[in-house]
PDB file of C-alpha atoms in Angstrom:
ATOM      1  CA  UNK A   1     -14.742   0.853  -0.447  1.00  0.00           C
ATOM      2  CA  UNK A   2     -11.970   0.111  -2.609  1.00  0.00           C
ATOM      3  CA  UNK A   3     -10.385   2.174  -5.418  1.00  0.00           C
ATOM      4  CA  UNK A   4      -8.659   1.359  -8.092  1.00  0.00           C
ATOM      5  CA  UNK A   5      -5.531   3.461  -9.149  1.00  0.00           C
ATOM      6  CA  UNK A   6      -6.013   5.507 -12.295  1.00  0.00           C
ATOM      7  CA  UNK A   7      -2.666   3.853 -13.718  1.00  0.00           C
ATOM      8  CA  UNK A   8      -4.810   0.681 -13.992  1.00  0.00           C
ATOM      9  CA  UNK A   9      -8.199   1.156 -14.723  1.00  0.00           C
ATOM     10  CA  UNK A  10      -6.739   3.087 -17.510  1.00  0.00           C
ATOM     11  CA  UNK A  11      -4.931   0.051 -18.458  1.00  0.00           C
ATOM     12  CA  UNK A  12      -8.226  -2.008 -17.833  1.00  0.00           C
ATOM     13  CA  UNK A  13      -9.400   0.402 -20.470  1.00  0.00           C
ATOM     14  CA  UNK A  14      -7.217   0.139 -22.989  1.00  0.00           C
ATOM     15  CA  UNK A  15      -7.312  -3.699 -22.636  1.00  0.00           C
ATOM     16  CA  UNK A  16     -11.295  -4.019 -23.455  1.00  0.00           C
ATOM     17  CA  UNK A  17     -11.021  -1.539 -26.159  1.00  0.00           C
ATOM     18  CA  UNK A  18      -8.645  -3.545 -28.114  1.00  0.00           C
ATOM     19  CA  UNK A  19     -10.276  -7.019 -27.091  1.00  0.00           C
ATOM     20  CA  UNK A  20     -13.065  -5.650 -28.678  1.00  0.00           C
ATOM     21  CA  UNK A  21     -11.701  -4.820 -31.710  1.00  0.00           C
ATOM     22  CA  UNK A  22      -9.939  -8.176 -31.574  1.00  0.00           C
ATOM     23  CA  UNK A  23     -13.476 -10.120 -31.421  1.00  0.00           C
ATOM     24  CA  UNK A  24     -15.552  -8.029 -33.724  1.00  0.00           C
ATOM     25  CA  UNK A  25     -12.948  -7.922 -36.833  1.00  0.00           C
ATOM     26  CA  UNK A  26     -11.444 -11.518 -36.577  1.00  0.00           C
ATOM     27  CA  UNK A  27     -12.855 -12.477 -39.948  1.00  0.00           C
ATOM     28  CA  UNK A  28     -11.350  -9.372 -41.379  1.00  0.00           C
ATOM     29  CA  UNK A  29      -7.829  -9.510 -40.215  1.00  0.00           C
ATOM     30  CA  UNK A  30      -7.449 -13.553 -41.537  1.00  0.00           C
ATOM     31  CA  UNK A  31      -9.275 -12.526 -44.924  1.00  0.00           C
ATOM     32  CA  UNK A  32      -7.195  -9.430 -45.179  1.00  0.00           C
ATOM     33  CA  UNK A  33      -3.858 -11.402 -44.363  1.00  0.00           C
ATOM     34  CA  UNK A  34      -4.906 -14.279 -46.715  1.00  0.00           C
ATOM     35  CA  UNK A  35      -4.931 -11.342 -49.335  1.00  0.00           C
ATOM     36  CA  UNK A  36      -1.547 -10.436 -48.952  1.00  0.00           C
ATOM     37  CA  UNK A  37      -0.512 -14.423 -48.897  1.00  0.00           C
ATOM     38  CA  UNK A  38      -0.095 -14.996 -45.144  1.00  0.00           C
ATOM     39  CA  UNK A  39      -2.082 -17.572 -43.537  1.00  0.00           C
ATOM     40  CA  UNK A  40      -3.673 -16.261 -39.687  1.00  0.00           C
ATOM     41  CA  UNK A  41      -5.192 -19.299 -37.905  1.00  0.00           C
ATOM     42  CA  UNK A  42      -8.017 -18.372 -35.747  1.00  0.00           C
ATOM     43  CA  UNK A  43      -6.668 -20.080 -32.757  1.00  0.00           C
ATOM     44  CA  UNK A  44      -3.545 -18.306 -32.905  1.00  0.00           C
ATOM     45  CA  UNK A  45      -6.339 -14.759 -32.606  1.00  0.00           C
ATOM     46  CA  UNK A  46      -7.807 -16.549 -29.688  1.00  0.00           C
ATOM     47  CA  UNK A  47      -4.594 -17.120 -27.786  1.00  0.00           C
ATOM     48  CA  UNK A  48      -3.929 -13.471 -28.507  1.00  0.00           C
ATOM     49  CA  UNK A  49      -7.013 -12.481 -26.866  1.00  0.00           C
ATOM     50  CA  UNK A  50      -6.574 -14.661 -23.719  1.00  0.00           C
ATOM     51  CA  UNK A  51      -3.273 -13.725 -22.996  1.00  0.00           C
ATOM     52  CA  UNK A  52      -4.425 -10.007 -23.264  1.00  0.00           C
ATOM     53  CA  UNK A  53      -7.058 -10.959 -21.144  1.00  0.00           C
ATOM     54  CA  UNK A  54      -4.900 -12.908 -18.635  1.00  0.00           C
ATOM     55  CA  UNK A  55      -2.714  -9.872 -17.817  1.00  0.00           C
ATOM     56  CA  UNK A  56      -5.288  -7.523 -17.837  1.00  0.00           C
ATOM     57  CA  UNK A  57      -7.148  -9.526 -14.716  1.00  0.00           C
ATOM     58  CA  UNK A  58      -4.039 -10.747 -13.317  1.00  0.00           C
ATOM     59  CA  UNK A  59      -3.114  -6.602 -13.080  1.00  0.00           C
ATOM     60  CA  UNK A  60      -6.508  -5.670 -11.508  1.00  0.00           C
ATOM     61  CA  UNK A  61      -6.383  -8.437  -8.771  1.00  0.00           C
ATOM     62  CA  UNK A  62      -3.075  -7.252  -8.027  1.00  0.00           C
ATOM     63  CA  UNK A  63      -4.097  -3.512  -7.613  1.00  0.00           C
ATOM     64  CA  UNK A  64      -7.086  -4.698  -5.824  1.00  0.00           C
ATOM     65  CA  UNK A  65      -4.975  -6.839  -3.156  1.00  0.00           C
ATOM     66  CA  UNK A  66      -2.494  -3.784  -2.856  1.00  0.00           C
ATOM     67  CA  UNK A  67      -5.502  -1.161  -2.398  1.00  0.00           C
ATOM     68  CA  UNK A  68      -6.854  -3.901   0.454  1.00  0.00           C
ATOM     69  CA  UNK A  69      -3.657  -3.872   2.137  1.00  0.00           C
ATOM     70  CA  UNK A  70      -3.029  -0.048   2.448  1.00  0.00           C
ATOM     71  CA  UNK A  71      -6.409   0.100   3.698  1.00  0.00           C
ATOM     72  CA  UNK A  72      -5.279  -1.545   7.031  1.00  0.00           C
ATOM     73  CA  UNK A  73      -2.691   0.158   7.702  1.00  0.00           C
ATOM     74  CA  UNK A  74      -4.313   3.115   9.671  1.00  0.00           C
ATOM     75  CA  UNK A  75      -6.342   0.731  11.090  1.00  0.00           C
ATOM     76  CA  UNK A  76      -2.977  -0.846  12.954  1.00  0.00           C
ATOM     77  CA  UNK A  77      -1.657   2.569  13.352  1.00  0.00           C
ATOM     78  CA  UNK A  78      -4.680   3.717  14.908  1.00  0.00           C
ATOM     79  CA  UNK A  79      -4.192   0.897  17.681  1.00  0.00           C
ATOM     80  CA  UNK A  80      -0.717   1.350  18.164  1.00  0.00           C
ATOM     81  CA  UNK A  81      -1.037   5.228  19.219  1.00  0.00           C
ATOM     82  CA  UNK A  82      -4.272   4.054  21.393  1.00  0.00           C
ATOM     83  CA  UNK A  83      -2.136   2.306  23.052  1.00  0.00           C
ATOM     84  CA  UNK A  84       1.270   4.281  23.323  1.00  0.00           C
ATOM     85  CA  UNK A  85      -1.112   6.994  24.950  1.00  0.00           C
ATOM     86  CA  UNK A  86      -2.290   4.341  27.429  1.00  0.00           C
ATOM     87  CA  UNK A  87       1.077   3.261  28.710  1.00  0.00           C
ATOM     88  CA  UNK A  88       2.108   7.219  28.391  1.00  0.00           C
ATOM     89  CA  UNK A  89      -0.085   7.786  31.148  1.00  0.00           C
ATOM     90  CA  UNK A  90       0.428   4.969  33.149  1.00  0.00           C
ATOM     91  CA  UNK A  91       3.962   6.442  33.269  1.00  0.00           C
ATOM     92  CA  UNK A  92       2.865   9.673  33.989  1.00  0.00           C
ATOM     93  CA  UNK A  93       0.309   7.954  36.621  1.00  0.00           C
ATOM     94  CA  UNK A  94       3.213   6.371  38.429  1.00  0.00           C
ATOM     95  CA  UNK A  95       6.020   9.498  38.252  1.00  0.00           C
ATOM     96  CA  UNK A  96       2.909  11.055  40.650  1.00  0.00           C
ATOM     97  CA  UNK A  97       2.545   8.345  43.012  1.00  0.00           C
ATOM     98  CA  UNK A  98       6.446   7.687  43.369  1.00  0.00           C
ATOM     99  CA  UNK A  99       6.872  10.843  43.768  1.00  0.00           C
ATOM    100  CA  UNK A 100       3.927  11.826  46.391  1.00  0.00           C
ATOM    101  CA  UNK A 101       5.129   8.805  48.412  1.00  0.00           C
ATOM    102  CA  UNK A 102       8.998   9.074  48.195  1.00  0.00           C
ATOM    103  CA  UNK A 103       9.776  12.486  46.994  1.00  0.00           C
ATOM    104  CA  UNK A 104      10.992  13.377  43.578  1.00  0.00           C
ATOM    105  CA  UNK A 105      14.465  12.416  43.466  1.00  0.00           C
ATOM    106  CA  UNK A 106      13.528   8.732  44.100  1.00  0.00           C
ATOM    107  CA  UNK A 107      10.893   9.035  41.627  1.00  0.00           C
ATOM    108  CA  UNK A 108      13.328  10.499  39.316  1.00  0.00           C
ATOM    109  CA  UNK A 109      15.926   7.347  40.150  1.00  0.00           C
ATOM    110  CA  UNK A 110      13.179   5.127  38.979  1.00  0.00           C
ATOM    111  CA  UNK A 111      11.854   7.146  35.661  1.00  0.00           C
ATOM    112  CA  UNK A 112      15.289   8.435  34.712  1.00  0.00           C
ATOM    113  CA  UNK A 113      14.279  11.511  32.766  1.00  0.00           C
ATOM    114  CA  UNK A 114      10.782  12.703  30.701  1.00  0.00           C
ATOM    115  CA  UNK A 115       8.678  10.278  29.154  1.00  0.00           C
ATOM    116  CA  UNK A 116       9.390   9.864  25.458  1.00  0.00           C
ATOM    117  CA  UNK A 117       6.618  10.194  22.900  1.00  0.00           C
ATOM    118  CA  UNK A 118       7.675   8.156  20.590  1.00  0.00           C
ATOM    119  CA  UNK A 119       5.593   4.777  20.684  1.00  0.00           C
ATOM    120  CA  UNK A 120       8.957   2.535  20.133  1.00  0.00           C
ATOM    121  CA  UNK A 121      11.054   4.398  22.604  1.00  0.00           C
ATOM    122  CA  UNK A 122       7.876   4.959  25.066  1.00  0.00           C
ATOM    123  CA  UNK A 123       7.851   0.653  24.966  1.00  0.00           C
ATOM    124  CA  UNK A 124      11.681   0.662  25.990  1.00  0.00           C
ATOM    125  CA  UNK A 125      11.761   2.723  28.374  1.00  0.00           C
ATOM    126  CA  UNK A 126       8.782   1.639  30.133  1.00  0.00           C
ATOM    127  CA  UNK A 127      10.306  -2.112  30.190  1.00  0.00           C
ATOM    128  CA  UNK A 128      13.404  -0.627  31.906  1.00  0.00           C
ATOM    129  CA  UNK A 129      10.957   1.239  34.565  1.00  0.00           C
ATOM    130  CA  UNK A 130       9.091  -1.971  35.685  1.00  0.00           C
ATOM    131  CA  UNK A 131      12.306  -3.487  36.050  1.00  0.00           C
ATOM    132  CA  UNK A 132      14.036  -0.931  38.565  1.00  0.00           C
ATOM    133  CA  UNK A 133      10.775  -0.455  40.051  1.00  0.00           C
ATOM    134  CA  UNK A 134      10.513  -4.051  41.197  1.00  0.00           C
ATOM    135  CA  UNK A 135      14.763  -3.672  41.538  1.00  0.00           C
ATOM    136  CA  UNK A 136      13.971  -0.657  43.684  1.00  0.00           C
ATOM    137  CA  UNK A 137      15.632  -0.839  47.717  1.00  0.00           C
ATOM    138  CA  UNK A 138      12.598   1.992  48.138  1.00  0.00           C
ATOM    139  CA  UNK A 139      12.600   3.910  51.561  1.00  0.00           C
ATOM    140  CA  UNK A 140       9.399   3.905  54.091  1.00  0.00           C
ATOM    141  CA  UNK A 141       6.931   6.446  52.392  1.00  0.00           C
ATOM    142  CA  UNK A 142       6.674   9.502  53.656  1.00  0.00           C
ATOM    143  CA  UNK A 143       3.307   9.649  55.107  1.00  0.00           C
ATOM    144  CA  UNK A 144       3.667   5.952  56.741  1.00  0.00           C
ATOM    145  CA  UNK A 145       1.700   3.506  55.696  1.00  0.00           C
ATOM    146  CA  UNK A 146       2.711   0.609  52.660  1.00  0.00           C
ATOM    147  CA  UNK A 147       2.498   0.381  49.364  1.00  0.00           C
ATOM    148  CA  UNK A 148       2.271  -2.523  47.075  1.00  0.00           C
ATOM    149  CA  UNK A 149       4.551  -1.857  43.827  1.00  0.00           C
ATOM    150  CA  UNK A 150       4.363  -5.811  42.357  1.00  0.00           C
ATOM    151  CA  UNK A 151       0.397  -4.357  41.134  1.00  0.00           C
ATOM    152  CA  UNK A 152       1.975  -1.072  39.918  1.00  0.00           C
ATOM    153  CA  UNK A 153       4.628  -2.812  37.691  1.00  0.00           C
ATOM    154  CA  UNK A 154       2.532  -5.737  36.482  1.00  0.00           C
ATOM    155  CA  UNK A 155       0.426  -2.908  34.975  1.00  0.00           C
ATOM    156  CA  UNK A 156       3.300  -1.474  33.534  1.00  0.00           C
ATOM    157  CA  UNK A 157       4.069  -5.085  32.080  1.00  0.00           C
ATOM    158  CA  UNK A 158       0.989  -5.415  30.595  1.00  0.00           C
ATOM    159  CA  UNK A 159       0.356  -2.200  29.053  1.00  0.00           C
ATOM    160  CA  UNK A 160       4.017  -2.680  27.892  1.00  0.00           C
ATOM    161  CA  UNK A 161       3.455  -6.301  26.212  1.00  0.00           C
ATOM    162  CA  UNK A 162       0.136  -4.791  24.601  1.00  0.00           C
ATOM    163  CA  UNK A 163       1.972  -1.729  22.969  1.00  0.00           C
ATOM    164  CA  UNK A 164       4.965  -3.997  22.009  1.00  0.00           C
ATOM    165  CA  UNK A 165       2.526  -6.467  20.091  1.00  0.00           C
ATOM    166  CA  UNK A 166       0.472  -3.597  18.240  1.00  0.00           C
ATOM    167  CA  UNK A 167       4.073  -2.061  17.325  1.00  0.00           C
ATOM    168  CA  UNK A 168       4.833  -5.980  15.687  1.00  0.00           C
ATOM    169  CA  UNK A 169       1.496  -5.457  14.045  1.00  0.00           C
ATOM    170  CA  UNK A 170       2.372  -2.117  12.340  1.00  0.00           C
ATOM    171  CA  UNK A 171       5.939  -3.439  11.074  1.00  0.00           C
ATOM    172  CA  UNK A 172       3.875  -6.520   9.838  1.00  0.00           C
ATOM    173  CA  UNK A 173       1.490  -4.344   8.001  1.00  0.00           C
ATOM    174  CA  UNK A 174       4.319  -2.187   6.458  1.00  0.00           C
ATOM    175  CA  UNK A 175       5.762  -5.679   5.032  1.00  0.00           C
ATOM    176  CA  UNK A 176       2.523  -7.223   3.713  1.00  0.00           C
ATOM    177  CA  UNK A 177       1.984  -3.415   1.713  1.00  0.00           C
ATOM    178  CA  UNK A 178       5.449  -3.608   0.411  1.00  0.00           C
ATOM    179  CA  UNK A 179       4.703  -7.063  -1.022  1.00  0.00           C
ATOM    180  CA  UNK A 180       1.619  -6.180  -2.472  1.00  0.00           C
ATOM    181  CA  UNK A 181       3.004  -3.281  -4.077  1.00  0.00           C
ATOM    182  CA  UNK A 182       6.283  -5.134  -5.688  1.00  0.00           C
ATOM    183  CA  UNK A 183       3.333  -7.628  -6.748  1.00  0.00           C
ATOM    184  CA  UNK A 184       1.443  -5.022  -8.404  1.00  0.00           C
ATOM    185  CA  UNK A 185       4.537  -3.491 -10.275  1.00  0.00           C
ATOM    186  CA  UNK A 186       5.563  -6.932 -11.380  1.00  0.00           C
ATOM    187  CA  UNK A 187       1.681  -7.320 -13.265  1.00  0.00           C
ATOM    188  CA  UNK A 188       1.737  -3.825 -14.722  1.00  0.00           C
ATOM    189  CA  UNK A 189       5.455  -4.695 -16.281  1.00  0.00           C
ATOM    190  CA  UNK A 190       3.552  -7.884 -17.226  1.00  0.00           C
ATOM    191  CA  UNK A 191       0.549  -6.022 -19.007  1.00  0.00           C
ATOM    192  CA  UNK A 192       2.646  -3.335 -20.216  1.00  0.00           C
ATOM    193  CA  UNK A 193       4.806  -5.944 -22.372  1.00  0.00           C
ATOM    194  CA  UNK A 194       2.026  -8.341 -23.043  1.00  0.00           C
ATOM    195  CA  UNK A 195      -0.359  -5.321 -24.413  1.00  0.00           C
ATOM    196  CA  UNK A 196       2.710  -4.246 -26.729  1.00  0.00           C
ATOM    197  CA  UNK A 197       3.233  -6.998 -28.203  1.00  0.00           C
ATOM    198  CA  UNK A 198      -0.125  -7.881 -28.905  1.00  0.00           C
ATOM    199  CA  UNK A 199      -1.277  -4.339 -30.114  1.00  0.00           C
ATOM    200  CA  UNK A 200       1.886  -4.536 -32.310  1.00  0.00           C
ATOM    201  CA  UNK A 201       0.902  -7.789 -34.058  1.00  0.00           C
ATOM    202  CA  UNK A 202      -2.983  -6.875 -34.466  1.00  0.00           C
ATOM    203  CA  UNK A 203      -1.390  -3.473 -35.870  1.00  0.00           C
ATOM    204  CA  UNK A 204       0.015  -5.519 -38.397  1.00  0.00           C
ATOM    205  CA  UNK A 205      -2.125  -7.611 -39.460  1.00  0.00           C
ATOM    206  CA  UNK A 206      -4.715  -4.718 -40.137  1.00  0.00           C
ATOM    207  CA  UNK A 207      -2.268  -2.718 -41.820  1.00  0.00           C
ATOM    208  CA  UNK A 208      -1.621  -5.571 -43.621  1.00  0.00           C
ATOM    209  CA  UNK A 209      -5.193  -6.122 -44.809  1.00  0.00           C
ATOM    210  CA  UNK A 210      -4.824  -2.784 -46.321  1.00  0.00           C
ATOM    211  CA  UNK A 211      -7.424  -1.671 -42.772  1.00  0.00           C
ATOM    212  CA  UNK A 212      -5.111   1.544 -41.808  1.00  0.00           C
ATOM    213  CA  UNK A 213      -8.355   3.180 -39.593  1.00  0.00           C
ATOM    214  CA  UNK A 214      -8.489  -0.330 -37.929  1.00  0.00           C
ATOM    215  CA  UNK A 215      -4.690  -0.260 -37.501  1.00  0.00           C
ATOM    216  CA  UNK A 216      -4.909   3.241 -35.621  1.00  0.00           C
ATOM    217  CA  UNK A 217      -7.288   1.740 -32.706  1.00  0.00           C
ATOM    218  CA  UNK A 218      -5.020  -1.066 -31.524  1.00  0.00           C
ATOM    219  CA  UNK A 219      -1.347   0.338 -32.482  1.00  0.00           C
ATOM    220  CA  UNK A 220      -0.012   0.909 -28.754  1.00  0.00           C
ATOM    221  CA  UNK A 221       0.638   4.428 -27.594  1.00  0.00           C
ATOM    222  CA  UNK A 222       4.493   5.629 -26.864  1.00  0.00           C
ATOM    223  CA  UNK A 223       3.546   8.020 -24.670  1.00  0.00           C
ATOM    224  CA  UNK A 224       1.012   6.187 -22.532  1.00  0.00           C
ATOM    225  CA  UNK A 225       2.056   2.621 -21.275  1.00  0.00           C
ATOM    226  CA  UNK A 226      -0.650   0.118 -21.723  1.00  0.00           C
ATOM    227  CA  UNK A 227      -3.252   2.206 -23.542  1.00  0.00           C
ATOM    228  CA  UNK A 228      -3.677   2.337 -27.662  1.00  0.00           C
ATOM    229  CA  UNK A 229      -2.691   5.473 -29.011  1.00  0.00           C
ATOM    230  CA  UNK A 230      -6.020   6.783 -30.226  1.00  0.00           C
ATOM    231  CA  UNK A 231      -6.711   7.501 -26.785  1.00  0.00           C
ATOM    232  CA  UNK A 232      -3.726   9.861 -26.572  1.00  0.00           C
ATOM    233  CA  UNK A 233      -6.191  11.940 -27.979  1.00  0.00           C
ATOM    234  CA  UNK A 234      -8.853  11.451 -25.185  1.00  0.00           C
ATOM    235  CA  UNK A 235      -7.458  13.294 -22.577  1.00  0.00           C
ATOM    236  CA  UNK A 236      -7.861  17.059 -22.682  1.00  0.00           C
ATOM    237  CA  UNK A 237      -4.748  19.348 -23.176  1.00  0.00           C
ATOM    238  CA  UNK A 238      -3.379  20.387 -19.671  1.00  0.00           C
ATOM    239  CA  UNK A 239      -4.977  24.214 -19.022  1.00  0.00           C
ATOM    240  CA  UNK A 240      -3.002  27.042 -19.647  1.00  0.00           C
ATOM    241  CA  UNK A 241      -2.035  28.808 -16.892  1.00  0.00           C
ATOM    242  CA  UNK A 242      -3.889  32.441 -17.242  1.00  0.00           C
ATOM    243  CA  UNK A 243      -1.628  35.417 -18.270  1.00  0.00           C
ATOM    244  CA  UNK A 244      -1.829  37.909 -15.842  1.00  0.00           C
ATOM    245  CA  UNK A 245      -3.717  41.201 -16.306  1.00  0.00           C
ATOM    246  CA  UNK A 246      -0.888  44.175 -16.911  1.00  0.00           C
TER     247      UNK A 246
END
């Protein structure tokens, strides 16, 4: 299932608790500001509250799409070594028969060297081998008889092709998850700002009023990006690391 990040349902947090505040004390902040002479139109509260609420959901969606991405990554990953262990052994598979048929050093002509691990280099190399294999002036096997290589290298071709595609498929996914993430960063800069600002006027406008406790629940935190700073308080001190016993 998916999870959000702690960095935004945090954020999510913070966003409802000052909505709240927002809905249930609009007739107090326009009364309290007509007080001091300043006139607060209640569509100018509601505008407020939308935009809050705008970059709040535009944030989660953004976290959500991110959290979907990374999610199928191993799943392309998982397929790509599936199949670099297939074409490993079809390597492996052929470096026996070449080499029961023709002896090692033409075996060796054809394979140049070990075969690699690595799921890129594996798909090189084993593009190069079907290619001198079907290049290949080969002697008569040893133990008489013939042997059909076309079938041996259009294996190799395919297994090849297959491993080459799921490697495009994990560079694809790496893209799409680096998208999704710059997407994400770009909402919570978004929110961050947005929440600021609007904390900062409601701040004001209850301080105004003369409503300090009511000031305290929206004014933004410094310490904690997107979050009022009453809930500075919320989280519990980090432990104290135990003394040792002398």
């Amino acid at each position: 299932g998916f999870m959000p990040s702690k960095l935004v349902t945090d954020r999510q947090k913070g966003a409802n608790a000052v909505l709240a505040v927002l809905s249930a004390q609009r007739e107090l902040m326009v009364s309290g500001a007509k007080d001091a002479g300043v006139t607060v139109d209640g569509a100018l509260l509601d505008e407020l509250a939308a935009s809050l609420t705008a970059a709040r959901d535009k944030l989660v969606s953004a976290d959500a799409a991110h959290e979907a991405e990374l999610s199928d990554d191993p799943t392309a990953r998982e397929a790509r070594d599936a199949s670099a262990q297939q074409l490993g052994a079809s390597v492996v598979e052929l470096r026996e028969v070449l080499t029961g048929l023709y002896g090692a050093s033409v075996a060796q002509r054809i394979l140049a060297g070990e075969t690699p691990r690595d799921p890129v280099t594996l798909a090189r190399k084993a593009g190069e081998v079907a290619q001198r294999l079907r290049a290949a002036e080969l002697p008569p096997p040893r133990l008489g008889g013939t042997i059909e290589i076309e079938p041996l290298a259009a294996r190799l071709d395919e297994r090849h092709k297959e491993l080459e595609a799921r490697l495009q498929a994990v560079a694809e996914e790496g893209r799409e998850s680096e998208a999704t993430l710059a997407a994400k960063t770009e909402a919570m800069e978004l929110y961050d700002r947005t929440f600021r600002g609007i904390g900062t006027v409601l701040e004001g406008l209850f301080l105004l009023g003369g409503h300090a406790e009511l000031a305290d629940r929206v004014r933004p935190s410094r310490r904690a990006p997107g979050r009022p700073q009453i809930d500075d308080n919320v989280d519990p001190p980090p432990p104290v690391s135990p003394t040792p016993e002398s």
